[in-house]
JSON list of C-alpha atoms in Angstrom, two decimals:
[
{"chain": "A", "resi": 1, "resn": "UNK", "atom": "CA", "xyz": [11.85, -18.24, 21.53]},
{"chain": "A", "resi": 2, "resn": "UNK", "atom": "CA", "xyz": [14.28, -16.78, 24.01]},
{"chain": "A", "resi": 3, "resn": "UNK", "atom": "CA", "xyz": [17.98, -16.48, 23.24]},
{"chain": "A", "resi": 4, "resn": "UNK", "atom": "CA", "xyz": [19.06, -18.29, 20.08]},
{"chain": "A", "resi": 5, "resn": "UNK", "atom": "CA", "xyz": [22.50, -18.81, 18.63]},
{"chain": "A", "resi": 6, "resn": "UNK", "atom": "CA", "xyz": [24.24, -20.86, 15.97]},
{"chain": "A", "resi": 7, "resn": "UNK", "atom": "CA", "xyz": [22.13, -23.28, 13.97]},
{"chain": "A", "resi": 8, "resn": "UNK", "atom": "CA", "xyz": [18.99, -22.47, 15.98]},
{"chain": "A", "resi": 9, "resn": "UNK", "atom": "CA", "xyz": [19.29, -18.79, 15.11]},
{"chain": "A", "resi": 10, "resn": "UNK", "atom": "CA", "xyz": [19.96, -19.54, 11.45]},
{"chain": "A", "resi": 11, "resn": "UNK", "atom": "CA", "xyz": [16.92, -21.85, 11.33]},
{"chain": "A", "resi": 12, "resn": "UNK", "atom": "CA", "xyz": [14.72, -19.13, 12.84]},
{"chain": "A", "resi": 13, "resn": "UNK", "atom": "CA", "xyz": [15.82, -16.61, 10.20]},
{"chain": "A", "resi": 14, "resn": "UNK", "atom": "CA", "xyz": [15.28, -19.19, 7.44]},
{"chain": "A", "resi": 15, "resn": "UNK", "atom": "CA", "xyz": [11.71, -19.84, 8.61]},
{"chain": "A", "resi": 16, "resn": "UNK", "atom": "CA", "xyz": [10.75, -16.16, 8.61]},
{"chain": "A", "resi": 17, "resn": "UNK", "atom": "CA", "xyz": [9.33, -14.15, 5.72]},
{"chain": "A", "resi": 18, "resn": "UNK", "atom": "CA", "xyz": [10.03, -10.64, 7.08]},
{"chain": "A", "resi": 19, "resn": "UNK", "atom": "CA", "xyz": [12.19, -9.31, 9.90]},
{"chain": "A", "resi": 20, "resn": "UNK", "atom": "CA", "xyz": [10.50, -6.75, 12.17]},
{"chain": "A", "resi": 21, "resn": "UNK", "atom": "CA", "xyz": [12.40, -4.57, 14.62]},
{"chain": "A", "resi": 22, "resn": "UNK", "atom": "CA", "xyz": [10.47, -2.00, 16.61]},
{"chain": "A", "resi": 23, "resn": "UNK", "atom": "CA", "xyz": [13.10, -0.99, 19.14]},
{"chain": "A", "resi": 24, "resn": "UNK", "atom": "CA", "xyz": [13.71, 2.72, 19.53]},
{"chain": "A", "resi": 25, "resn": "UNK", "atom": "CA", "xyz": [17.13, 1.96, 20.94]},
{"chain": "A", "resi": 26, "resn": "UNK", "atom": "CA", "xyz": [19.51, -0.42, 19.26]},
{"chain": "A", "resi": 27, "resn": "UNK", "atom": "CA", "xyz": [23.14, -1.13, 19.93]},
{"chain": "A", "resi": 28, "resn": "UNK", "atom": "CA", "xyz": [25.06, -2.14, 16.82]},
{"chain": "A", "resi": 29, "resn": "UNK", "atom": "CA", "xyz": [22.21, -3.37, 14.62]},
{"chain": "A", "resi": 30, "resn": "UNK", "atom": "CA", "xyz": [23.56, -6.91, 14.65]},
{"chain": "A", "resi": 31, "resn": "UNK", "atom": "CA", "xyz": [20.14, -8.59, 14.60]},
{"chain": "A", "resi": 32, "resn": "UNK", "atom": "CA", "xyz": [19.16, -6.51, 11.59]},
{"chain": "A", "resi": 33, "resn": "UNK", "atom": "CA", "xyz": [22.44, -7.35, 9.85]},
{"chain": "A", "resi": 34, "resn": "UNK", "atom": "CA", "xyz": [21.93, -11.05, 10.57]},
{"chain": "A", "resi": 35, "resn": "UNK", "atom": "CA", "xyz": [18.42, -10.92, 9.15]},
{"chain": "A", "resi": 36, "resn": "UNK", "atom": "CA", "xyz": [19.57, -9.05, 6.06]},
{"chain": "A", "resi": 37, "resn": "UNK", "atom": "CA", "xyz": [22.44, -11.51, 5.54]},
{"chain": "A", "resi": 38, "resn": "UNK", "atom": "CA", "xyz": [19.85, -14.29, 5.74]},
{"chain": "A", "resi": 39, "resn": "UNK", "atom": "CA", "xyz": [17.92, -12.61, 2.94]},
{"chain": "A", "resi": 40, "resn": "UNK", "atom": "CA", "xyz": [15.06, -11.26, 4.98]},
{"chain": "A", "resi": 41, "resn": "UNK", "atom": "CA", "xyz": [13.40, -8.03, 3.95]},
{"chain": "A", "resi": 42, "resn": "UNK", "atom": "CA", "xyz": [12.91, -5.91, 7.04]},
{"chain": "A", "resi": 43, "resn": "UNK", "atom": "CA", "xyz": [10.46, -3.41, 8.46]},
{"chain": "A", "resi": 44, "resn": "UNK", "atom": "CA", "xyz": [12.06, -1.42, 11.25]},
{"chain": "A", "resi": 45, "resn": "UNK", "atom": "CA", "xyz": [11.27, 1.57, 13.42]},
{"chain": "A", "resi": 46, "resn": "UNK", "atom": "CA", "xyz": [13.55, 4.55, 12.79]},
{"chain": "A", "resi": 47, "resn": "UNK", "atom": "CA", "xyz": [16.25, 4.74, 15.40]},
{"chain": "A", "resi": 48, "resn": "UNK", "atom": "CA", "xyz": [19.48, 6.63, 15.84]},
{"chain": "A", "resi": 49, "resn": "UNK", "atom": "CA", "xyz": [21.46, 3.48, 15.18]},
{"chain": "A", "resi": 50, "resn": "UNK", "atom": "CA", "xyz": [22.20, 1.35, 12.16]},
{"chain": "A", "resi": 51, "resn": "UNK", "atom": "CA", "xyz": [18.59, 1.01, 10.97]},
{"chain": "A", "resi": 52, "resn": "UNK", "atom": "CA", "xyz": [18.28, 4.73, 10.43]},
{"chain": "A", "resi": 53, "resn": "UNK", "atom": "CA", "xyz": [21.42, 4.83, 8.28]},
{"chain": "A", "resi": 54, "resn": "UNK", "atom": "CA", "xyz": [20.48, 2.25, 5.65]},
{"chain": "A", "resi": 55, "resn": "UNK", "atom": "CA", "xyz": [19.81, 4.00, 2.35]},
{"chain": "A", "resi": 56, "resn": "UNK", "atom": "CA", "xyz": [16.39, 3.34, 0.74]},
{"chain": "A", "resi": 57, "resn": "UNK", "atom": "CA", "xyz": [16.22, 0.47, -1.71]},
{"chain": "A", "resi": 58, "resn": "UNK", "atom": "CA", "xyz": [18.28, -1.99, 0.31]},
{"chain": "A", "resi": 59, "resn": "UNK", "atom": "CA", "xyz": [15.55, -4.34, 1.50]},
{"chain": "A", "resi": 60, "resn": "UNK", "atom": "CA", "xyz": [14.65, -2.38, 4.62]},
{"chain": "A", "resi": 61, "resn": "UNK", "atom": "CA", "xyz": [11.58, -0.20, 5.11]},
{"chain": "A", "resi": 62, "resn": "UNK", "atom": "CA", "xyz": [11.97, 2.32, 7.90]},
{"chain": "A", "resi": 63, "resn": "UNK", "atom": "CA", "xyz": [8.83, 3.30, 9.77]},
{"chain": "A", "resi": 64, "resn": "UNK", "atom": "CA", "xyz": [8.37, 6.55, 11.63]},
{"chain": "A", "resi": 65, "resn": "UNK", "atom": "CA", "xyz": [6.64, 6.29, 15.02]},
{"chain": "A", "resi": 66, "resn": "UNK", "atom": "CA", "xyz": [3.43, 7.73, 13.56]},
{"chain": "A", "resi": 67, "resn": "UNK", "atom": "CA", "xyz": [3.35, 4.98, 10.93]},
{"chain": "A", "resi": 68, "resn": "UNK", "atom": "CA", "xyz": [3.15, 2.00, 13.30]},
{"chain": "A", "resi": 69, "resn": "UNK", "atom": "CA", "xyz": [-0.46, 1.38, 12.32]},
{"chain": "A", "resi": 70, "resn": "UNK", "atom": "CA", "xyz": [0.78, 0.40, 8.83]},
{"chain": "A", "resi": 71, "resn": "UNK", "atom": "CA", "xyz": [3.19, -2.26, 10.15]},
{"chain": "A", "resi": 72, "resn": "UNK", "atom": "CA", "xyz": [1.01, -5.27, 9.40]},
{"chain": "A", "resi": 73, "resn": "UNK", "atom": "CA", "xyz": [0.13, -3.99, 5.91]},
{"chain": "A", "resi": 74, "resn": "UNK", "atom": "CA", "xyz": [3.80, -3.45, 5.08]},
{"chain": "A", "resi": 75, "resn": "UNK", "atom": "CA", "xyz": [4.74, -6.95, 6.22]},
{"chain": "A", "resi": 76, "resn": "UNK", "atom": "CA", "xyz": [1.88, -8.52, 4.27]},
{"chain": "A", "resi": 77, "resn": "UNK", "atom": "CA", "xyz": [2.89, -6.51, 1.20]},
{"chain": "A", "resi": 78, "resn": "UNK", "atom": "CA", "xyz": [6.29, -8.24, 1.19]},
{"chain": "A", "resi": 79, "resn": "UNK", "atom": "CA", "xyz": [4.76, -11.70, 1.48]},
{"chain": "A", "resi": 80, "resn": "UNK", "atom": "CA", "xyz": [1.93, -11.07, -0.98]},
{"chain": "A", "resi": 81, "resn": "UNK", "atom": "CA", "xyz": [4.29, -9.99, -3.77]},
{"chain": "A", "resi": 82, "resn": "UNK", "atom": "CA", "xyz": [6.90, -12.74, -4.38]},
{"chain": "A", "resi": 83, "resn": "UNK", "atom": "CA", "xyz": [8.84, -10.62, -6.91]},
{"chain": "A", "resi": 84, "resn": "UNK", "atom": "CA", "xyz": [9.10, -7.72, -4.46]},
{"chain": "A", "resi": 85, "resn": "UNK", "atom": "CA", "xyz": [10.13, -10.14, -1.71]},
{"chain": "A", "resi": 86, "resn": "UNK", "atom": "CA", "xyz": [12.88, -11.67, -3.92]},
{"chain": "A", "resi": 87, "resn": "UNK", "atom": "CA", "xyz": [14.13, -8.24, -4.98]},
{"chain": "A", "resi": 88, "resn": "UNK", "atom": "CA", "xyz": [14.21, -6.92, -1.39]},
{"chain": "A", "resi": 89, "resn": "UNK", "atom": "CA", "xyz": [15.86, -10.12, -0.20]},
{"chain": "A", "resi": 90, "resn": "UNK", "atom": "CA", "xyz": [18.60, -9.81, -2.83]},
{"chain": "A", "resi": 91, "resn": "UNK", "atom": "CA", "xyz": [19.16, -6.11, -2.09]},
{"chain": "A", "resi": 92, "resn": "UNK", "atom": "CA", "xyz": [19.40, -6.82, 1.66]},
{"chain": "A", "resi": 93, "resn": "UNK", "atom": "CA", "xyz": [22.06, -9.50, 1.09]},
{"chain": "A", "resi": 94, "resn": "UNK", "atom": "CA", "xyz": [24.00, -7.28, -1.32]},
{"chain": "A", "resi": 95, "resn": "UNK", "atom": "CA", "xyz": [24.01, -4.41, 1.16]},
{"chain": "A", "resi": 96, "resn": "UNK", "atom": "CA", "xyz": [25.38, -6.60, 3.95]},
{"chain": "A", "resi": 97, "resn": "UNK", "atom": "CA", "xyz": [28.04, -8.11, 1.66]},
{"chain": "A", "resi": 98, "resn": "UNK", "atom": "CA", "xyz": [29.43, -4.68, 0.88]},
{"chain": "A", "resi": 99, "resn": "UNK", "atom": "CA", "xyz": [29.88, -4.16, 4.64]},
{"chain": "A", "resi": 100, "resn": "UNK", "atom": "CA", "xyz": [32.22, -7.16, 4.93]},
{"chain": "A", "resi": 101, "resn": "UNK", "atom": "CA", "xyz": [35.67, -6.76, 6.45]},
{"chain": "A", "resi": 102, "resn": "UNK", "atom": "CA", "xyz": [37.24, -7.39, 3.03]},
{"chain": "A", "resi": 103, "resn": "UNK", "atom": "CA", "xyz": [35.42, -4.35, 1.65]},
{"chain": "A", "resi": 104, "resn": "UNK", "atom": "CA", "xyz": [35.48, -2.04, 4.66]},
{"chain": "A", "resi": 105, "resn": "UNK", "atom": "CA", "xyz": [38.97, -2.61, 6.07]},
{"chain": "A", "resi": 106, "resn": "UNK", "atom": "CA", "xyz": [40.94, -1.25, 3.06]},
{"chain": "A", "resi": 107, "resn": "UNK", "atom": "CA", "xyz": [38.81, 1.92, 3.12]},
{"chain": "A", "resi": 108, "resn": "UNK", "atom": "CA", "xyz": [39.34, 2.25, 6.86]},
{"chain": "A", "resi": 109, "resn": "UNK", "atom": "CA", "xyz": [43.13, 1.83, 6.51]},
{"chain": "A", "resi": 110, "resn": "UNK", "atom": "CA", "xyz": [43.27, 4.34, 3.66]},
{"chain": "A", "resi": 111, "resn": "UNK", "atom": "CA", "xyz": [41.24, 6.83, 5.69]},
{"chain": "A", "resi": 112, "resn": "UNK", "atom": "CA", "xyz": [43.71, 6.63, 8.60]},
{"chain": "A", "resi": 113, "resn": "UNK", "atom": "CA", "xyz": [46.72, 6.72, 6.29]},
{"chain": "A", "resi": 114, "resn": "UNK", "atom": "CA", "xyz": [45.71, 10.27, 5.38]},
{"chain": "A", "resi": 115, "resn": "UNK", "atom": "CA", "xyz": [46.18, 11.33, 9.01]},
{"chain": "A", "resi": 116, "resn": "UNK", "atom": "CA", "xyz": [49.54, 9.59, 9.38]},
{"chain": "A", "resi": 117, "resn": "UNK", "atom": "CA", "xyz": [50.93, 11.34, 6.30]},
{"chain": "A", "resi": 118, "resn": "UNK", "atom": "CA", "xyz": [49.97, 14.82, 7.49]}
]
């Protein structure tokens, strides 16, 4: 598809059933966050970035390099089980929502307040 943004990007996420990311190197995990916010369960390759830090049960399955042969089966498993897909979709959205600025900023400020008071 090439580079997408705005409504085109949103439409692409809405047409997908599963988000797949196989990059060993990621920057900030923004594409994964966008997919999760769109309610897409994800299958990703473990990386040192954001994908490797998401706790299990949040709509993202993390593959190790030696498990790449199971990629297609894992994607089909999401699509073949509508209840699992709905559950993973909901968990992905919930995880992203708790990362919002409204939730993270007060914790960040409180964290730094500890240093200022010392």
